[in-house]
PDB file of C-alpha atoms in Angstrom:
ATOM      1  CA  UNK A  18     -21.260 -13.996 -10.347  1.00 82.00           C
ATOM      2  CA  UNK A  19     -19.247 -11.014 -11.433  1.00 86.00           C
ATOM      3  CA  UNK A  20     -15.475 -10.849 -11.272  1.00 89.00           C
ATOM      4  CA  UNK A  21     -12.460  -9.298 -12.933  1.00 93.00           C
ATOM      5  CA  UNK A  22      -9.126 -11.067 -13.390  1.00 94.00           C
ATOM      6  CA  UNK A  23      -6.092  -9.101 -14.435  1.00 93.00           C
ATOM      7  CA  UNK A  24      -2.526  -9.846 -15.161  1.00 84.00           C
ATOM      8  CA  UNK A  25      -0.367 -10.088 -12.113  1.00 82.00           C
ATOM      9  CA  UNK A  26       2.499  -7.728 -11.743  1.00 84.00           C
ATOM     10  CA  UNK A  27       4.740  -6.134 -11.156  1.00 93.00           C
ATOM     11  CA  UNK A  28       5.605  -5.228 -14.758  1.00 96.00           C
ATOM     12  CA  UNK A  29       8.834  -3.447 -15.557  1.00 97.00           C
ATOM     13  CA  UNK A  30       9.428  -2.002 -19.026  1.00 97.00           C
ATOM     14  CA  UNK A  31      11.949   0.230 -20.679  1.00 97.00           C
ATOM     15  CA  UNK A  32      10.811   3.573 -21.997  1.00 97.00           C
ATOM     16  CA  UNK A  33       9.177   3.351 -25.454  1.00 97.00           C
ATOM     17  CA  UNK A  34       8.362  -0.343 -25.036  1.00 98.00           C
ATOM     18  CA  UNK A  35       4.945  -1.749 -25.930  1.00 98.00           C
ATOM     19  CA  UNK A  36       2.605  -2.372 -23.031  1.00 97.00           C
ATOM     20  CA  UNK A  37      -0.162  -4.944 -22.646  1.00 97.00           C
ATOM     21  CA  UNK A  38      -1.965  -5.590 -19.391  1.00 97.00           C
ATOM     22  CA  UNK A  39      -4.463  -8.410 -19.692  1.00 97.00           C
ATOM     23  CA  UNK A  40      -7.938  -8.234 -18.186  1.00 97.00           C
ATOM     24  CA  UNK A  41     -10.752 -10.781 -18.430  1.00 97.00           C
ATOM     25  CA  UNK A  42     -14.128 -10.667 -16.810  1.00 95.00           C
ATOM     26  CA  UNK A  43     -17.219 -12.640 -15.928  1.00 94.00           C
ATOM     27  CA  UNK A  44     -20.573 -10.930 -15.666  1.00 89.00           C
ATOM     28  CA  UNK A  45     -24.225 -11.854 -15.489  1.00 80.00           C
ATOM     29  CA  UNK A  46     -25.412  -9.057 -17.767  1.00 78.00           C
ATOM     30  CA  UNK A  47     -23.909  -6.652 -20.275  1.00 83.00           C
ATOM     31  CA  UNK A  48     -21.393  -4.696 -18.247  1.00 90.00           C
ATOM     32  CA  UNK A  49     -19.514  -1.510 -18.873  1.00 92.00           C
ATOM     33  CA  UNK A  50     -15.744  -1.928 -18.605  1.00 95.00           C
ATOM     34  CA  UNK A  51     -13.171   0.484 -17.189  1.00 96.00           C
ATOM     35  CA  UNK A  52      -9.483   0.970 -16.615  1.00 97.00           C
ATOM     36  CA  UNK A  53      -8.495   3.062 -13.625  1.00 97.00           C
ATOM     37  CA  UNK A  54      -4.998   4.319 -12.842  1.00 96.00           C
ATOM     38  CA  UNK A  55      -3.392   5.156  -9.524  1.00 92.00           C
ATOM     39  CA  UNK A  56      -0.241   7.244  -9.778  1.00 93.00           C
ATOM     40  CA  UNK A  57       2.167   7.138  -6.810  1.00 88.00           C
ATOM     41  CA  UNK A  58       0.698   8.948  -3.836  1.00 84.00           C
ATOM     42  CA  UNK A  59      -2.555   9.760  -5.607  1.00 86.00           C
ATOM     43  CA  UNK A  60      -6.117   8.516  -5.704  1.00 86.00           C
ATOM     44  CA  UNK A  61      -7.697   6.317  -8.371  1.00 92.00           C
ATOM     45  CA  UNK A  62      -8.808   8.078 -11.510  1.00 93.00           C
ATOM     46  CA  UNK A  63     -10.582   6.850 -14.601  1.00 94.00           C
ATOM     47  CA  UNK A  64      -8.253   6.203 -17.540  1.00 97.00           C
ATOM     48  CA  UNK A  65     -10.725   4.951 -20.117  1.00 97.00           C
ATOM     49  CA  UNK A  66     -13.997   3.067 -20.500  1.00 95.00           C
ATOM     50  CA  UNK A  67     -16.163   1.151 -22.976  1.00 95.00           C
ATOM     51  CA  UNK A  68     -19.874   0.583 -22.558  1.00 91.00           C
ATOM     52  CA  UNK A  69     -20.695  -2.032 -25.176  1.00 91.00           C
ATOM     53  CA  UNK A  70     -19.151  -4.804 -27.223  1.00 93.00           C
ATOM     54  CA  UNK A  71     -16.552  -3.771 -29.820  1.00 95.00           C
ATOM     55  CA  UNK A  72     -16.246  -0.274 -28.320  1.00 96.00           C
ATOM     56  CA  UNK A  73     -12.700   1.008 -27.967  1.00 97.00           C
ATOM     57  CA  UNK A  74     -11.828   3.264 -25.089  1.00 97.00           C
ATOM     58  CA  UNK A  75      -8.793   5.490 -25.427  1.00 97.00           C
ATOM     59  CA  UNK A  76      -6.973   8.155 -23.464  1.00 97.00           C
ATOM     60  CA  UNK A  77      -3.390   9.431 -23.117  1.00 95.00           C
ATOM     61  CA  UNK A  78      -2.201   6.946 -25.757  1.00 97.00           C
ATOM     62  CA  UNK A  79      -3.756   3.983 -23.933  1.00 98.00           C
ATOM     63  CA  UNK A  80      -6.398   1.843 -25.642  1.00 98.00           C
ATOM     64  CA  UNK A  81      -8.646  -1.066 -24.703  1.00 98.00           C
ATOM     65  CA  UNK A  82     -11.253  -2.854 -26.794  1.00 98.00           C
ATOM     66  CA  UNK A  83     -14.360  -4.490 -25.323  1.00 97.00           C
ATOM     67  CA  UNK A  84     -14.255  -8.059 -26.623  1.00 96.00           C
ATOM     68  CA  UNK A  85     -17.449  -9.910 -25.726  1.00 94.00           C
ATOM     69  CA  UNK A  86     -16.427 -13.113 -27.491  1.00 94.00           C
ATOM     70  CA  UNK A  87     -13.320 -13.458 -25.331  1.00 95.00           C
ATOM     71  CA  UNK A  88     -14.704 -11.532 -22.333  1.00 96.00           C
ATOM     72  CA  UNK A  89     -11.592  -9.384 -22.340  1.00 97.00           C
ATOM     73  CA  UNK A  90     -10.592  -5.743 -22.069  1.00 98.00           C
ATOM     74  CA  UNK A  91      -6.819  -5.717 -22.419  1.00 98.00           C
ATOM     75  CA  UNK A  92      -5.004  -2.405 -21.920  1.00 98.00           C
ATOM     76  CA  UNK A  93      -2.376  -1.441 -24.483  1.00 98.00           C
ATOM     77  CA  UNK A  94      -0.014   1.400 -25.187  1.00 98.00           C
ATOM     78  CA  UNK A  95       2.407   1.533 -28.059  1.00 97.00           C
ATOM     79  CA  UNK A  96       5.209   3.441 -26.389  1.00 96.00           C
ATOM     80  CA  UNK A  97       5.305   3.852 -22.614  1.00 98.00           C
ATOM     81  CA  UNK A  98       6.904   6.742 -20.772  1.00 97.00           C
ATOM     82  CA  UNK A  99       8.408   6.991 -17.307  1.00 97.00           C
ATOM     83  CA  UNK A 100       5.376   9.048 -16.313  1.00 97.00           C
ATOM     84  CA  UNK A 101       3.139   6.034 -16.990  1.00 98.00           C
ATOM     85  CA  UNK A 102       4.554   4.281 -13.908  1.00 97.00           C
ATOM     86  CA  UNK A 103       1.492   3.558 -11.790  1.00 96.00           C
ATOM     87  CA  UNK A 104      -0.898   0.827 -10.699  1.00 94.00           C
ATOM     88  CA  UNK A 105      -3.622  -0.046 -13.240  1.00 96.00           C
ATOM     89  CA  UNK A 106      -6.986  -1.484 -12.252  1.00 95.00           C
ATOM     90  CA  UNK A 107      -9.490  -3.136 -14.547  1.00 96.00           C
ATOM     91  CA  UNK A 108     -13.147  -2.883 -13.460  1.00 94.00           C
ATOM     92  CA  UNK A 109     -16.669  -3.652 -14.539  1.00 91.00           C
ATOM     93  CA  UNK A 110     -20.083  -2.279 -13.728  1.00 88.00           C
ATOM     94  CA  UNK A 111     -22.968  -4.650 -14.242  1.00 79.00           C
ATOM     95  CA  UNK A 112     -26.535  -3.366 -14.520  1.00 74.00           C
ATOM     96  CA  UNK A 113     -27.919  -6.745 -13.465  1.00 73.00           C
ATOM     97  CA  UNK A 114     -26.388  -6.236 -10.038  1.00 69.00           C
ATOM     98  CA  UNK A 115     -27.441  -2.615  -9.771  1.00 66.00           C
ATOM     99  CA  UNK A 116     -24.320  -1.272 -11.408  1.00 67.00           C
ATOM    100  CA  UNK A 117     -22.075  -2.298  -8.557  1.00 74.00           C
ATOM    101  CA  UNK A 118     -18.422  -1.920  -9.485  1.00 83.00           C
ATOM    102  CA  UNK A 119     -16.046  -4.902  -9.419  1.00 87.00           C
ATOM    103  CA  UNK A 120     -12.304  -4.283  -9.508  1.00 89.00           C
ATOM    104  CA  UNK A 121      -9.350  -6.433 -10.342  1.00 91.00           C
ATOM    105  CA  UNK A 122      -6.441  -6.620  -7.937  1.00 88.00           C
ATOM    106  CA  UNK A 123      -4.314  -4.120  -9.846  1.00 92.00           C
ATOM    107  CA  UNK A 124      -1.131  -4.369 -11.919  1.00 94.00           C
ATOM    108  CA  UNK A 125       1.876  -2.312 -10.971  1.00 94.00           C
ATOM    109  CA  UNK A 126       3.825  -0.862 -13.897  1.00 96.00           C
ATOM    110  CA  UNK A 127       7.310   0.617 -13.609  1.00 97.00           C
ATOM    111  CA  UNK A 128       8.877   2.243 -16.662  1.00 98.00           C
ATOM    112  CA  UNK A 129      12.616   2.757 -16.534  1.00 97.00           C
ATOM    113  CA  UNK A 130      14.509   5.295 -18.671  1.00 95.00           C
TER     114      UNK A 130
ATOM    115  CA  UNK B  27     -19.088  19.366  -3.748  1.00 53.00           C
ATOM    116  CA  UNK B  28     -16.918  18.997  -6.804  1.00 78.00           C
ATOM    117  CA  UNK B  29     -15.576  15.596  -5.873  1.00 92.00           C
ATOM    118  CA  UNK B  30     -15.754  12.807  -3.348  1.00 95.00           C
ATOM    119  CA  UNK B  31     -14.488  14.052  -0.011  1.00 96.00           C
ATOM    120  CA  UNK B  32     -13.177  11.823   2.757  1.00 97.00           C
ATOM    121  CA  UNK B  33     -12.238  12.707   6.287  1.00 97.00           C
ATOM    122  CA  UNK B  34      -9.961  12.527   8.070  1.00 97.00           C
ATOM    123  CA  UNK B  35      -7.207  12.160   5.520  1.00 95.00           C
ATOM    124  CA  UNK B  36      -5.003  10.516   8.133  1.00 97.00           C
ATOM    125  CA  UNK B  37      -5.895   8.802  11.393  1.00 97.00           C
ATOM    126  CA  UNK B  38      -3.593   7.220  13.926  1.00 98.00           C
ATOM    127  CA  UNK B  39      -5.362   5.301  16.629  1.00 97.00           C
ATOM    128  CA  UNK B  40      -4.451   2.951  19.429  1.00 97.00           C
ATOM    129  CA  UNK B  41      -5.294  -0.713  19.199  1.00 97.00           C
ATOM    130  CA  UNK B  42      -8.697  -1.394  20.716  1.00 98.00           C
ATOM    131  CA  UNK B  43     -10.147   2.064  20.037  1.00 98.00           C
ATOM    132  CA  UNK B  44     -13.111   2.701  17.730  1.00 98.00           C
ATOM    133  CA  UNK B  45     -12.764   4.892  14.651  1.00 98.00           C
ATOM    134  CA  UNK B  46     -15.227   6.545  12.293  1.00 98.00           C
ATOM    135  CA  UNK B  47     -14.358   7.367   8.711  1.00 98.00           C
ATOM    136  CA  UNK B  48     -16.533   9.741   6.735  1.00 98.00           C
ATOM    137  CA  UNK B  49     -17.335   9.965   3.041  1.00 98.00           C
ATOM    138  CA  UNK B  50     -19.165  12.791   1.282  1.00 97.00           C
ATOM    139  CA  UNK B  51     -20.069  11.599  -2.202  1.00 96.00           C
ATOM    140  CA  UNK B  52     -20.692  13.755  -5.232  1.00 94.00           C
ATOM    141  CA  UNK B  53     -24.142  15.320  -4.999  1.00 93.00           C
ATOM    142  CA  UNK B  54     -26.755  13.265  -6.826  1.00 90.00           C
ATOM    143  CA  UNK B  55     -24.729  10.054  -6.889  1.00 91.00           C
ATOM    144  CA  UNK B  56     -26.950   7.237  -5.720  1.00 89.00           C
ATOM    145  CA  UNK B  57     -24.283   4.572  -5.466  1.00 89.00           C
ATOM    146  CA  UNK B  58     -21.514   4.629  -2.864  1.00 92.00           C
ATOM    147  CA  UNK B  59     -18.686   2.166  -2.316  1.00 92.00           C
ATOM    148  CA  UNK B  60     -16.097   1.517   0.393  1.00 95.00           C
ATOM    149  CA  UNK B  61     -12.854  -0.259  -0.407  1.00 93.00           C
ATOM    150  CA  UNK B  62      -9.746  -1.058   1.590  1.00 94.00           C
ATOM    151  CA  UNK B  63      -6.275  -0.916   0.126  1.00 91.00           C
ATOM    152  CA  UNK B  64      -3.409  -2.364   2.149  1.00 90.00           C
ATOM    153  CA  UNK B  65       0.084  -1.177   1.414  1.00 84.00           C
ATOM    154  CA  UNK B  66       1.189  -2.358  -2.016  1.00 76.00           C
ATOM    155  CA  UNK B  67      -1.989  -4.334  -2.609  1.00 79.00           C
ATOM    156  CA  UNK B  68      -5.120  -4.065  -4.704  1.00 80.00           C
ATOM    157  CA  UNK B  69      -8.615  -2.925  -3.815  1.00 85.00           C
ATOM    158  CA  UNK B  70     -10.579  -4.984  -1.328  1.00 88.00           C
ATOM    159  CA  UNK B  71     -14.326  -4.434  -1.591  1.00 88.00           C
ATOM    160  CA  UNK B  72     -16.043  -3.730   1.703  1.00 93.00           C
ATOM    161  CA  UNK B  73     -19.616  -2.536   1.120  1.00 92.00           C
ATOM    162  CA  UNK B  74     -21.862  -1.001  -1.518  1.00 88.00           C
ATOM    163  CA  UNK B  75     -24.818   1.336  -0.988  1.00 91.00           C
ATOM    164  CA  UNK B  76     -27.596   2.025  -3.444  1.00 88.00           C
ATOM    165  CA  UNK B  77     -29.367   5.007  -1.908  1.00 90.00           C
ATOM    166  CA  UNK B  78     -29.381   4.386   1.821  1.00 92.00           C
ATOM    167  CA  UNK B  79     -29.595   0.622   1.477  1.00 91.00           C
ATOM    168  CA  UNK B  80     -26.633  -1.747   1.425  1.00 89.00           C
ATOM    169  CA  UNK B  81     -27.520  -4.627  -0.944  1.00 83.00           C
ATOM    170  CA  UNK B  82     -23.998  -5.987  -0.689  1.00 82.00           C
ATOM    171  CA  UNK B  83     -22.166  -6.150   2.640  1.00 85.00           C
ATOM    172  CA  UNK B  84     -20.262  -9.248   1.680  1.00 84.00           C
ATOM    173  CA  UNK B  85     -16.860  -7.597   1.902  1.00 89.00           C
ATOM    174  CA  UNK B  86     -17.001  -6.461   5.509  1.00 93.00           C
ATOM    175  CA  UNK B  87     -14.149  -8.416   7.138  1.00 92.00           C
ATOM    176  CA  UNK B  88     -15.742  -8.956  10.535  1.00 92.00           C
ATOM    177  CA  UNK B  89     -18.525  -7.795  12.809  1.00 94.00           C
ATOM    178  CA  UNK B  90     -16.189  -5.062  14.035  1.00 97.00           C
ATOM    179  CA  UNK B  91     -16.883  -3.262  10.746  1.00 97.00           C
ATOM    180  CA  UNK B  92     -20.150  -1.479  10.035  1.00 96.00           C
ATOM    181  CA  UNK B  93     -21.285   1.269   7.712  1.00 97.00           C
ATOM    182  CA  UNK B  94     -24.306   3.438   7.225  1.00 96.00           C
ATOM    183  CA  UNK B  95     -25.519   6.022   4.798  1.00 96.00           C
ATOM    184  CA  UNK B  96     -28.108   8.685   5.412  1.00 93.00           C
ATOM    185  CA  UNK B  97     -30.034  11.054   3.187  1.00 90.00           C
ATOM    186  CA  UNK B  98     -28.588   9.285   0.156  1.00 87.00           C
ATOM    187  CA  UNK B  99     -25.506  11.318   0.920  1.00 93.00           C
ATOM    188  CA  UNK B 100     -22.919  11.011   3.668  1.00 97.00           C
ATOM    189  CA  UNK B 101     -21.638   7.598   4.645  1.00 97.00           C
ATOM    190  CA  UNK B 102     -19.746   6.574   7.756  1.00 98.00           C
ATOM    191  CA  UNK B 103     -17.575   3.491   8.067  1.00 98.00           C
ATOM    192  CA  UNK B 104     -17.032   2.463  11.699  1.00 98.00           C
ATOM    193  CA  UNK B 105     -14.366   0.094  12.898  1.00 98.00           C
ATOM    194  CA  UNK B 106     -14.734  -1.046  16.483  1.00 98.00           C
ATOM    195  CA  UNK B 107     -11.901  -2.320  18.674  1.00 98.00           C
ATOM    196  CA  UNK B 108      -9.340  -1.652  15.969  1.00 98.00           C
ATOM    197  CA  UNK B 109      -6.565  -4.148  15.355  1.00 97.00           C
ATOM    198  CA  UNK B 110      -3.186  -3.627  13.709  1.00 96.00           C
ATOM    199  CA  UNK B 111      -4.315  -5.558  10.634  1.00 95.00           C
ATOM    200  CA  UNK B 112      -6.919  -2.818  10.073  1.00 97.00           C
ATOM    201  CA  UNK B 113      -4.142  -0.439   9.080  1.00 97.00           C
ATOM    202  CA  UNK B 114      -4.758   0.497   5.428  1.00 97.00           C
ATOM    203  CA  UNK B 115      -6.082   3.238   3.185  1.00 95.00           C
ATOM    204  CA  UNK B 116      -9.861   3.242   3.153  1.00 97.00           C
ATOM    205  CA  UNK B 117     -11.257   4.503  -0.136  1.00 96.00           C
ATOM    206  CA  UNK B 118     -14.734   5.734  -0.888  1.00 96.00           C
ATOM    207  CA  UNK B 119     -16.214   6.085  -4.362  1.00 94.00           C
ATOM    208  CA  UNK B 120     -19.569   7.210  -5.747  1.00 93.00           C
ATOM    209  CA  UNK B 121     -21.371   6.918  -9.046  1.00 89.00           C
ATOM    210  CA  UNK B 122     -24.631   7.926 -10.659  1.00 85.00           C
ATOM    211  CA  UNK B 123     -27.304   5.469 -11.605  1.00 72.00           C
ATOM    212  CA  UNK B 124     -26.402   3.604 -14.726  1.00 59.00           C
ATOM    213  CA  UNK B 125     -23.145   2.309 -16.113  1.00 57.00           C
ATOM    214  CA  UNK B 126     -21.186   5.456 -15.419  1.00 77.00           C
ATOM    215  CA  UNK B 127     -17.766   5.795 -13.917  1.00 86.00           C
ATOM    216  CA  UNK B 128     -17.066   5.687 -10.205  1.00 89.00           C
ATOM    217  CA  UNK B 129     -15.302   8.708  -8.753  1.00 92.00           C
ATOM    218  CA  UNK B 130     -12.877   8.116  -5.901  1.00 94.00           C
ATOM    219  CA  UNK B 131     -11.963  10.155  -2.898  1.00 95.00           C
ATOM    220  CA  UNK B 132      -8.370  10.560  -1.774  1.00 93.00           C
ATOM    221  CA  UNK B 133      -8.845   8.042   0.983  1.00 95.00           C
ATOM    222  CA  UNK B 134      -8.289   7.896   4.734  1.00 97.00           C
ATOM    223  CA  UNK B 135      -4.981   6.414   5.799  1.00 96.00           C
ATOM    224  CA  UNK B 136      -5.627   4.534   9.014  1.00 98.00           C
ATOM    225  CA  UNK B 137      -2.728   3.467  11.191  1.00 98.00           C
ATOM    226  CA  UNK B 138      -3.381   1.334  14.258  1.00 97.00           C
ATOM    227  CA  UNK B 139      -0.536   1.371  16.753  1.00 97.00           C
TER     228      UNK B 139
END
C-alpha cells in the first residue's frame, strides 16, 4: 500500500542553521511527491512538489529531490529563518489509487533567533 | 469560488449532539478529502471522494461518522452523538484529476463540551 514516513519532531534550530527533514515513501505506482507547510494559526499550503524521478522541487529557499532509488523526498534549506517556524508535511499522490493523497504525520520546526 | 471553503469555521457543541460540517471545493475539482487534525498532531485521513463516490472510507473512526458528496461539489461530514474525543480541526481539501496539488480549506474547529 501507499504510505509516507517522515522524521519525527519537534525540531529546534538556530537562525541560519541548515535544515533537513527526512521523508520516505512507499507507493504502488509512480507517485507525485509534495511538501506542505502549516504556519501557526493558518491552513496547509503547498510548499513544493516533484512529479517524476530526479525532479527537484524548490520554493522560498527550500528544496527537495525525488529519489526513486531510495524512495525519498527529503526537505532541505541552507539557512533557516525565524519565519520558517511551522509544521511541515510530506505527501504523495499515486495515480494507481486514483490520485488519492497520503500525508505524513508532520514535523514541527521552531527556529530561534 | 477561488478556494476551498469550509463552514462553520468554529463549532461548539454539547456532548451527544449531532453536527454537520460543510465543504465547498474548488469548482471542477473531482477529488475531495476530509482529514482530522487534533491539537498539536498530524493529519488523520478520514475519507476520500472521487466524484460523488467514496472509494476509500477507511479512515472514518466509527459508525458515528459519515460523509456524502453531491453534484461532484459540496460535501458534508456528519458526526452523530458527538464525544469529547471528536474535538479537533476538520480539514477539507480538493484536487483536480491527475497528480496535481491538493488545496486545503481553513478548517472547522469543533469543540465538544
